[in-house]
PDB file of C-alpha atoms in Angstrom:
ATOM      1  CA  MET F   1       8.432  -2.004 -25.166  1.00  0.00           C
ATOM      2  CA  GLY F   2       9.918  -4.926 -27.060  1.00  0.00           C
ATOM      3  CA  PRO F   3       9.411  -8.620 -26.184  1.00  0.00           C
ATOM      4  CA  GLY F   4      12.899  -8.810 -24.663  1.00  0.00           C
ATOM      5  CA  TRP F   5      12.233  -5.947 -22.253  1.00  0.00           C
ATOM      6  CA  ARG F   6       8.891  -7.467 -21.288  1.00  0.00           C
ATOM      7  CA  THR F   7      10.603 -10.782 -20.551  1.00  0.00           C
ATOM      8  CA  ALA F   8      13.183  -8.985 -18.433  1.00  0.00           C
ATOM      9  CA  SER F   9      10.390  -7.162 -16.609  1.00  0.00           C
ATOM     10  CA  ALA F  10       8.622 -10.458 -15.889  1.00  0.00           C
ATOM     11  CA  ALA F  11      11.895 -11.808 -14.475  1.00  0.00           C
ATOM     12  CA  LEU F  12      12.205  -8.715 -12.266  1.00  0.00           C
ATOM     13  CA  VAL F  13       8.674  -9.194 -10.952  1.00  0.00           C
ATOM     14  CA  GLY F  14       9.426 -12.863 -10.261  1.00  0.00           C
ATOM     15  CA  GLY F  15      12.640 -11.889  -8.491  1.00  0.00           C
ATOM     16  CA  SER F  16      10.696  -9.447  -6.332  1.00  0.00           C
ATOM     17  CA  VAL F  17       8.240 -12.188  -5.353  1.00  0.00           C
ATOM     18  CA  ALA F  18      11.217 -14.317  -4.295  1.00  0.00           C
ATOM     19  CA  ILE F  19      12.741 -11.446  -2.297  1.00  0.00           C
ATOM     20  CA  PHE F  20       9.564 -10.949  -0.304  1.00  0.00           C
ATOM     21  CA  GLY F  21       9.282 -14.690   0.186  1.00  0.00           C
ATOM     22  CA  GLY F  22      12.753 -14.562   1.730  1.00  0.00           C
ATOM     23  CA  LEU F  23      11.754 -11.633   3.933  1.00  0.00           C
ATOM     24  CA  ARG F  24       8.680 -13.564   5.084  1.00  0.00           C
ATOM     25  CA  ARG F  25      10.885 -16.494   6.134  1.00  0.00           C
ATOM     26  CA  ALA F  26      13.319 -14.132   7.857  1.00  0.00           C
ATOM     27  CA  ALA F  27      10.423 -12.586   9.789  1.00  0.00           C
ATOM     28  CA  LEU F  28       9.717 -16.001  11.306  1.00  0.00           C
ATOM     29  CA  ALA F  29      13.059 -15.850  13.120  1.00  0.00           C
ATOM     30  CA  LEU F  30      12.446 -12.409  14.645  1.00  0.00           C
ATOM     31  CA  PRO F  31      11.321 -12.146  18.270  1.00  0.00           C
ATOM     32  CA  ARG F  32       7.622 -11.494  18.827  1.00  0.00           C
ATOM     33  CA  PRO F  33       5.969  -9.573  21.662  1.00  0.00           C
ATOM     34  CA  ASP F  34       4.215 -11.590  24.355  1.00  0.00           C
ATOM     35  CA  ALA F  35       0.842 -10.249  23.193  1.00  0.00           C
ATOM     36  CA  VAL F  36       1.482 -11.779  19.782  1.00  0.00           C
ATOM     37  CA  ARG F  37       2.959 -15.085  20.968  1.00  0.00           C
ATOM     38  CA  SER F  38       0.007 -15.640  23.280  1.00  0.00           C
ATOM     39  CA  ARG F  39      -2.480 -15.266  20.414  1.00  0.00           C
ATOM     40  CA  PRO F  40      -1.860 -17.806  17.639  1.00  0.00           C
ATOM     41  CA  SER F  41      -4.265 -15.914  15.366  1.00  0.00           C
ATOM     42  CA  ARG F  42      -1.936 -12.920  15.492  1.00  0.00           C
ATOM     43  CA  VAL F  43       1.297 -14.707  14.583  1.00  0.00           C
ATOM     44  CA  TRP F  44       0.600 -14.766  10.855  1.00  0.00           C
ATOM     45  CA  ARG F  45      -0.619 -11.169  10.860  1.00  0.00           C
ATOM     46  CA  TRP F  46       2.447  -9.941  12.755  1.00  0.00           C
ATOM     47  CA  ARG F  47       4.759 -11.558  10.211  1.00  0.00           C
ATOM     48  CA  ASN F  48       2.661 -10.263   7.333  1.00  0.00           C
ATOM     49  CA  LEU F  49       2.824  -6.735   8.741  1.00  0.00           C
ATOM     50  CA  LEU F  50       6.606  -6.893   9.051  1.00  0.00           C
ATOM     51  CA  VAL F  51       6.911  -7.784   5.355  1.00  0.00           C
ATOM     52  CA  SER F  52       4.439  -5.007   4.502  1.00  0.00           C
ATOM     53  CA  PHE F  53       6.539  -2.582   6.567  1.00  0.00           C
ATOM     54  CA  ALA F  54       9.673  -3.555   4.626  1.00  0.00           C
ATOM     55  CA  HIS F  55       7.893  -2.934   1.314  1.00  0.00           C
ATOM     56  CA  SER F  56       6.538   0.415   2.494  1.00  0.00           C
ATOM     57  CA  VAL F  57       9.958   1.678   3.562  1.00  0.00           C
ATOM     58  CA  LEU F  58      11.709   0.533   0.388  1.00  0.00           C
ATOM     59  CA  ALA F  59       9.007   1.464  -2.141  1.00  0.00           C
ATOM     60  CA  GLY F  60       7.978   4.712  -0.446  1.00  0.00           C
ATOM     61  CA  LEU F  61      11.509   6.100  -0.206  1.00  0.00           C
ATOM     62  CA  TRP F  62      12.285   4.803  -3.706  1.00  0.00           C
ATOM     63  CA  ALA F  63       9.294   6.651  -5.206  1.00  0.00           C
ATOM     64  CA  LEU F  64      10.103   9.807  -3.238  1.00  0.00           C
ATOM     65  CA  PHE F  65      13.747   9.815  -4.294  1.00  0.00           C
ATOM     66  CA  SER F  66      12.968   9.029  -7.951  1.00  0.00           C
ATOM     67  CA  LEU F  67      10.533  11.931  -8.272  1.00  0.00           C
ATOM     68  CA  TRP F  68      12.824  14.281  -6.347  1.00  0.00           C
ATOM     69  CA  HIS F  69      15.794  13.304  -8.531  1.00  0.00           C
ATOM     70  CA  SER F  70      13.829  13.668 -11.799  1.00  0.00           C
ATOM     71  CA  PRO F  71      11.098  16.286 -11.194  1.00  0.00           C
ATOM     72  CA  GLU F  72      10.723  16.802 -14.943  1.00  0.00           C
ATOM     73  CA  LEU F  73       8.791  13.510 -15.022  1.00  0.00           C
ATOM     74  CA  LEU F  74       5.849  15.275 -13.411  1.00  0.00           C
ATOM     75  CA  SER F  75       5.335  17.336 -16.558  1.00  0.00           C
ATOM     76  CA  ASP F  76       4.470  14.211 -18.565  1.00  0.00           C
ATOM     77  CA  ILE F  77       2.416  11.822 -16.472  1.00  0.00           C
ATOM     78  CA  GLN F  78       1.192   9.832 -19.455  1.00  0.00           C
ATOM     79  CA  ASP F  79       4.400   9.217 -21.385  1.00  0.00           C
ATOM     80  CA  GLY F  80       7.215  10.185 -19.014  1.00  0.00           C
ATOM     81  CA  TYR F  81       9.631   7.315 -18.450  1.00  0.00           C
ATOM     82  CA  SER F  82      12.498   6.463 -16.147  1.00  0.00           C
ATOM     83  CA  VAL F  83      14.330   3.200 -15.585  1.00  0.00           C
ATOM     84  CA  SER F  84      14.039   3.755 -11.834  1.00  0.00           C
ATOM     85  CA  GLY F  85      10.255   4.098 -12.102  1.00  0.00           C
ATOM     86  CA  HIS F  86      10.013   0.963 -14.224  1.00  0.00           C
ATOM     87  CA  LEU F  87      12.065  -1.038 -11.722  1.00  0.00           C
ATOM     88  CA  LEU F  88       9.946   0.323  -8.864  1.00  0.00           C
ATOM     89  CA  VAL F  89       6.716  -0.805 -10.523  1.00  0.00           C
ATOM     90  CA  CYS F  90       8.189  -4.287 -11.086  1.00  0.00           C
ATOM     91  CA  PHE F  91       9.367  -4.393  -7.464  1.00  0.00           C
ATOM     92  CA  SER F  92       5.967  -3.420  -6.046  1.00  0.00           C
ATOM     93  CA  SER F  93       4.135  -5.754  -8.421  1.00  0.00           C
ATOM     94  CA  GLY F  94       6.177  -8.590  -6.913  1.00  0.00           C
ATOM     95  CA  TYR F  95       5.173  -7.532  -3.424  1.00  0.00           C
ATOM     96  CA  PHE F  96       1.458  -7.409  -4.259  1.00  0.00           C
ATOM     97  CA  ILE F  97       1.649 -10.842  -5.876  1.00  0.00           C
ATOM     98  CA  HIS F  98       3.537 -12.262  -2.902  1.00  0.00           C
ATOM     99  CA  ASP F  99       1.137 -10.772  -0.363  1.00  0.00           C
ATOM    100  CA  SER F 100      -1.894 -12.063  -2.273  1.00  0.00           C
ATOM    101  CA  LEU F 101      -0.422 -15.581  -2.276  1.00  0.00           C
ATOM    102  CA  ASP F 102       0.458 -15.264   1.420  1.00  0.00           C
ATOM    103  CA  ILE F 103      -3.138 -14.346   2.237  1.00  0.00           C
ATOM    104  CA  ILE F 104      -4.620 -17.145   0.115  1.00  0.00           C
ATOM    105  CA  PHE F 105      -2.241 -19.950   1.145  1.00  0.00           C
ATOM    106  CA  ASN F 106      -2.629 -19.099   4.828  1.00  0.00           C
ATOM    107  CA  HIS F 107      -6.431 -19.170   4.567  1.00  0.00           C
ATOM    108  CA  GLN F 108      -6.852 -15.486   5.395  1.00  0.00           C
ATOM    109  CA  SER F 109      -8.914 -14.583   2.324  1.00  0.00           C
ATOM    110  CA  ARG F 110     -12.140 -14.104   4.232  1.00  0.00           C
ATOM    111  CA  SER F 111     -10.718 -11.673   6.805  1.00  0.00           C
ATOM    112  CA  SER F 112      -8.470  -9.908   4.273  1.00  0.00           C
ATOM    113  CA  TRP F 113     -10.699  -9.791   1.205  1.00  0.00           C
ATOM    114  CA  GLU F 114     -10.293  -6.014   0.938  1.00  0.00           C
ATOM    115  CA  TYR F 115      -6.567  -6.547   0.581  1.00  0.00           C
ATOM    116  CA  LEU F 116      -7.131  -9.033  -2.211  1.00  0.00           C
ATOM    117  CA  VAL F 117      -9.370  -6.582  -4.080  1.00  0.00           C
ATOM    118  CA  HIS F 118      -6.765  -3.827  -3.676  1.00  0.00           C
ATOM    119  CA  HIS F 119      -3.916  -6.100  -4.777  1.00  0.00           C
ATOM    120  CA  THR F 120      -5.834  -7.353  -7.810  1.00  0.00           C
ATOM    121  CA  MET F 121      -6.395  -3.749  -8.896  1.00  0.00           C
ATOM    122  CA  ALA F 122      -2.744  -2.843  -8.338  1.00  0.00           C
ATOM    123  CA  ILE F 123      -1.343  -5.896 -10.098  1.00  0.00           C
ATOM    124  CA  SER F 124      -3.576  -5.531 -13.161  1.00  0.00           C
ATOM    125  CA  ALA F 125      -2.816  -1.801 -13.436  1.00  0.00           C
ATOM    126  CA  PHE F 126       0.928  -2.259 -12.970  1.00  0.00           C
ATOM    127  CA  VAL F 127       1.089  -5.079 -15.513  1.00  0.00           C
ATOM    128  CA  SER F 128      -0.567  -2.810 -18.078  1.00  0.00           C
ATOM    129  CA  LEU F 129       2.027  -0.105 -17.329  1.00  0.00           C
ATOM    130  CA  ILE F 130       4.914  -2.548 -17.655  1.00  0.00           C
ATOM    131  CA  ILE F 131       3.624  -3.828 -20.989  1.00  0.00           C
ATOM    132  CA  THR F 132       2.934  -0.424 -22.555  1.00  0.00           C
ATOM    133  CA  GLY F 133       5.550   1.714 -20.799  1.00  0.00           C
ATOM    134  CA  ARG F 134       2.909   4.435 -20.340  1.00  0.00           C
ATOM    135  CA  PHE F 135       1.602   6.057 -17.137  1.00  0.00           C
ATOM    136  CA  LEU F 136       4.683   4.974 -15.169  1.00  0.00           C
ATOM    137  CA  VAL F 137       4.863   8.433 -13.602  1.00  0.00           C
ATOM    138  CA  ALA F 138       1.284   8.002 -12.365  1.00  0.00           C
ATOM    139  CA  ALA F 139       2.338   4.745 -10.714  1.00  0.00           C
ATOM    140  CA  MET F 140       5.285   6.491  -9.063  1.00  0.00           C
ATOM    141  CA  LEU F 141       2.950   9.126  -7.659  1.00  0.00           C
ATOM    142  CA  LEU F 142       0.576   6.459  -6.388  1.00  0.00           C
ATOM    143  CA  LEU F 143       3.441   4.610  -4.721  1.00  0.00           C
ATOM    144  CA  LEU F 144       4.151   7.672  -2.597  1.00  0.00           C
ATOM    145  CA  VAL F 145       1.322   6.200  -0.542  1.00  0.00           C
ATOM    146  CA  GLU F 146       3.873   3.754   0.830  1.00  0.00           C
ATOM    147  CA  VAL F 147       5.433   6.594   2.838  1.00  0.00           C
ATOM    148  CA  SER F 148       2.075   6.917   4.593  1.00  0.00           C
ATOM    149  CA  ASN F 149       1.867   3.151   4.966  1.00  0.00           C
ATOM    150  CA  ILE F 150       5.048   3.153   7.051  1.00  0.00           C
ATOM    151  CA  PHE F 151       3.179   4.909   9.845  1.00  0.00           C
ATOM    152  CA  LEU F 152      -0.047   2.969   9.307  1.00  0.00           C
ATOM    153  CA  THR F 153       1.900  -0.264   9.723  1.00  0.00           C
ATOM    154  CA  VAL F 154       3.676   1.029  12.819  1.00  0.00           C
ATOM    155  CA  ARG F 155       0.217   1.860  14.194  1.00  0.00           C
ATOM    156  CA  MET F 156      -0.934  -1.722  13.734  1.00  0.00           C
ATOM    157  CA  LEU F 157       2.269  -3.218  15.139  1.00  0.00           C
ATOM    158  CA  LEU F 158       1.917  -1.051  18.240  1.00  0.00           C
ATOM    159  CA  LYS F 159      -1.710  -2.082  18.712  1.00  0.00           C
ATOM    160  CA  MET F 160      -0.935  -5.760  18.285  1.00  0.00           C
ATOM    161  CA  SER F 161       1.991  -5.686  20.703  1.00  0.00           C
ATOM    162  CA  ASN F 162       0.011  -3.818  23.373  1.00  0.00           C
ATOM    163  CA  VAL F 163       2.908  -1.376  23.693  1.00  0.00           C
ATOM    164  CA  PRO F 164       3.046  -0.031  27.263  1.00  0.00           C
ATOM    165  CA  SER F 165       3.868   3.521  26.139  1.00  0.00           C
ATOM    166  CA  PRO F 166       0.681   5.389  25.143  1.00  0.00           C
ATOM    167  CA  ALA F 167       2.839   8.410  24.261  1.00  0.00           C
ATOM    168  CA  LEU F 168       4.464   6.484  21.412  1.00  0.00           C
ATOM    169  CA  TYR F 169       1.100   5.506  19.955  1.00  0.00           C
ATOM    170  CA  GLU F 170      -0.218   9.064  20.394  1.00  0.00           C
ATOM    171  CA  ALA F 171       2.797  10.573  18.623  1.00  0.00           C
ATOM    172  CA  ASN F 172       2.520   8.118  15.735  1.00  0.00           C
ATOM    173  CA  LYS F 173      -1.230   8.784  15.527  1.00  0.00           C
ATOM    174  CA  TYR F 174      -0.736  12.437  14.633  1.00  0.00           C
ATOM    175  CA  VAL F 175       2.246  11.844  12.346  1.00  0.00           C
ATOM    176  CA  ASN F 176       0.196   9.153  10.628  1.00  0.00           C
ATOM    177  CA  LEU F 177      -2.653  11.615  10.022  1.00  0.00           C
ATOM    178  CA  VAL F 178      -0.322  14.188   8.455  1.00  0.00           C
ATOM    179  CA  MET F 179       1.336  11.563   6.270  1.00  0.00           C
ATOM    180  CA  TYR F 180      -2.067  10.280   5.200  1.00  0.00           C
ATOM    181  CA  PHE F 181      -2.945  13.729   3.855  1.00  0.00           C
ATOM    182  CA  VAL F 182       0.441  14.433   2.255  1.00  0.00           C
ATOM    183  CA  PHE F 183       1.293  11.083   0.710  1.00  0.00           C
ATOM    184  CA  ARG F 184      -2.078   9.390   0.206  1.00  0.00           C
ATOM    185  CA  LEU F 185      -4.930  11.853  -0.182  1.00  0.00           C
ATOM    186  CA  ALA F 186      -2.984  14.588  -2.006  1.00  0.00           C
ATOM    187  CA  PRO F 187      -1.386  12.410  -4.756  1.00  0.00           C
ATOM    188  CA  GLN F 188      -4.618  10.445  -5.157  1.00  0.00           C
ATOM    189  CA  SER F 189      -6.684  13.630  -5.529  1.00  0.00           C
ATOM    190  CA  TYR F 190      -4.257  15.113  -8.052  1.00  0.00           C
ATOM    191  CA  LEU F 191      -4.162  11.966 -10.177  1.00  0.00           C
ATOM    192  CA  THR F 192      -7.954  11.653 -10.135  1.00  0.00           C
ATOM    193  CA  TRP F 193      -8.263  15.256 -11.319  1.00  0.00           C
ATOM    194  CA  TYR F 194      -5.599  14.687 -13.989  1.00  0.00           C
ATOM    195  CA  PHE F 195      -7.137  11.488 -15.359  1.00  0.00           C
ATOM    196  CA  LEU F 196     -10.648  12.920 -15.493  1.00  0.00           C
ATOM    197  CA  ARG F 197      -9.412  16.072 -17.220  1.00  0.00           C
ATOM    198  CA  TYR F 198      -6.690  14.905 -19.601  1.00  0.00           C
ATOM    199  CA  VAL F 199      -6.789  11.139 -20.147  1.00  0.00           C
ATOM    200  CA  GLU F 200      -8.964   9.712 -22.894  1.00  0.00           C
ATOM    201  CA  VAL F 201     -11.569   7.338 -21.511  1.00  0.00           C
ATOM    202  CA  GLN F 202     -10.792   4.472 -23.827  1.00  0.00           C
ATOM    203  CA  GLY F 203      -8.464   1.489 -23.798  1.00  0.00           C
ATOM    204  CA  GLN F 204      -5.804   1.621 -21.119  1.00  0.00           C
ATOM    205  CA  GLY F 205      -6.906   5.122 -20.089  1.00  0.00           C
ATOM    206  CA  ALA F 206     -10.441   3.914 -19.330  1.00  0.00           C
ATOM    207  CA  PHE F 207      -9.162   0.892 -17.420  1.00  0.00           C
ATOM    208  CA  LEU F 208      -6.804   2.958 -15.259  1.00  0.00           C
ATOM    209  CA  THR F 209      -9.418   5.653 -14.653  1.00  0.00           C
ATOM    210  CA  ALA F 210     -11.913   3.043 -13.418  1.00  0.00           C
ATOM    211  CA  ASN F 211      -9.220   1.558 -11.145  1.00  0.00           C
ATOM    212  CA  LEU F 212      -8.390   5.009  -9.822  1.00  0.00           C
ATOM    213  CA  LEU F 213     -12.012   5.879  -9.022  1.00  0.00           C
ATOM    214  CA  LEU F 214     -12.533   2.582  -7.204  1.00  0.00           C
ATOM    215  CA  LEU F 215      -9.344   3.226  -5.252  1.00  0.00           C
ATOM    216  CA  ASP F 216     -10.679   6.695  -4.353  1.00  0.00           C
ATOM    217  CA  ALA F 217     -13.736   5.099  -2.772  1.00  0.00           C
ATOM    218  CA  MET F 218     -11.621   2.601  -0.848  1.00  0.00           C
ATOM    219  CA  ILE F 219      -9.241   5.288   0.436  1.00  0.00           C
ATOM    220  CA  LEU F 220     -12.083   7.488   1.676  1.00  0.00           C
ATOM    221  CA  MET F 221     -13.653   4.501   3.421  1.00  0.00           C
ATOM    222  CA  TYR F 222     -10.327   3.622   5.081  1.00  0.00           C
ATOM    223  CA  PHE F 223      -9.847   7.261   6.094  1.00  0.00           C
ATOM    224  CA  SER F 224     -13.234   7.395   7.786  1.00  0.00           C
ATOM    225  CA  ARG F 225     -12.417   4.208   9.677  1.00  0.00           C
ATOM    226  CA  LEU F 226      -9.062   5.592  10.756  1.00  0.00           C
ATOM    227  CA  LEU F 227     -10.623   8.827  12.028  1.00  0.00           C
ATOM    228  CA  ARG F 228     -13.289   6.951  13.967  1.00  0.00           C
ATOM    229  CA  SER F 229     -10.787   4.560  15.472  1.00  0.00           C
ATOM    230  CA  ASP F 230      -8.075   7.037  16.526  1.00  0.00           C
ATOM    231  CA  PHE F 231      -9.816  10.387  16.868  1.00  0.00           C
ATOM    232  CA  PHE F 232     -13.553   9.810  17.325  1.00  0.00           C
ATOM    233  CA  PRO F 233     -13.887   6.426  19.066  1.00  0.00           C
ATOM    234  CA  SER F 234     -17.370   7.337  20.318  1.00  0.00           C
ATOM    235  CA  LEU F 235     -18.590   7.239  16.700  1.00  0.00           C
ATOM    236  CA  ARG F 236     -17.468   3.668  16.094  1.00  0.00           C
ATOM    237  CA  LYS F 237     -20.355   1.287  15.450  1.00  0.00           C
ATOM    238  CA  GLY F 238     -20.380  -2.350  16.382  1.00  0.00           C
ATOM    239  CA  SER F 239     -16.734  -2.277  17.421  1.00  0.00           C
ATOM    240  CA  ALA F 240     -17.110  -3.232  21.062  1.00  0.00           C
ATOM    241  CA  GLY F 241     -14.794  -6.113  21.788  1.00  0.00           C
ATOM    242  CA  ARG F 242     -13.468  -6.127  18.242  1.00  0.00           C
ATOM    243  CA  ASP F 243     -10.040  -7.677  17.932  1.00  0.00           C
ATOM    244  CA  VAL F 244      -7.234  -5.749  16.335  1.00  0.00           C
ATOM    245  CA  ASP F 245      -6.729  -8.695  13.992  1.00  0.00           C
ATOM    246  CA  GLY F 246      -9.840  -7.575  12.148  1.00  0.00           C
ATOM    247  CA  GLU F 247      -8.367  -4.192  11.238  1.00  0.00           C
ATOM    248  CA  LYS F 248      -5.732  -5.211   8.737  1.00  0.00           C
ATOM    249  CA  PHE F 249      -7.535  -3.139   6.083  1.00  0.00           C
ATOM    250  CA  LEU F 250      -6.142   0.044   7.630  1.00  0.00           C
ATOM    251  CA  ILE F 251      -2.569  -0.512   6.504  1.00  0.00           C
ATOM    252  CA  ASP F 252      -2.847  -0.669   2.636  1.00  0.00           C
TER     253      ASP F 252
END
């Protein structure tokens, strides 16, 4: 990638940050459920979740369509390239930067530190992909996770709003579990296997492999929490009286 393309990519990332900033302001004007309005601590989280939902829908469907439209990319995970994939990585980088700033400037770092760790990993990995133009296909596969995040975010919005229809939450609970397997665990497992088997553990390859393994640990931890919360509540430890605000880690 030449300096001009890198400059253009930086501008795209900056534009994405601005887009999500606009979405955050737009979310302020949307009506909020009584359960959210009555709890000031939830107002910021509700707005933050709405922006996260927008990113999940756009990025998840974008990644899905790009890989469906160009399946030949899957045969070259290291050096395969598409303009759509490049734009997607820039777009999602902007979201992760915006969300990190939103967390920090609204003094939510302590309760959302896991998010900040995740975003730091994603931003550093995506920047390396943008600069080198390599492993973009791997990023597209990882961003399939955003399809799963659509249902994880809906789960949190339903819990925060105290939706009066348990059937809606129950239906989303099972769809969420299926999507977690298909769009989060499956791509993550495949990429981990691929990197450990085919990618040289040096330079960018070593950096991305380390990021991937750390992400594996985080995903398995989140999955265990999700199972305990929605399917095996009797196994939850120390959760009595725990507020839903403390469960933001489940959505990304």
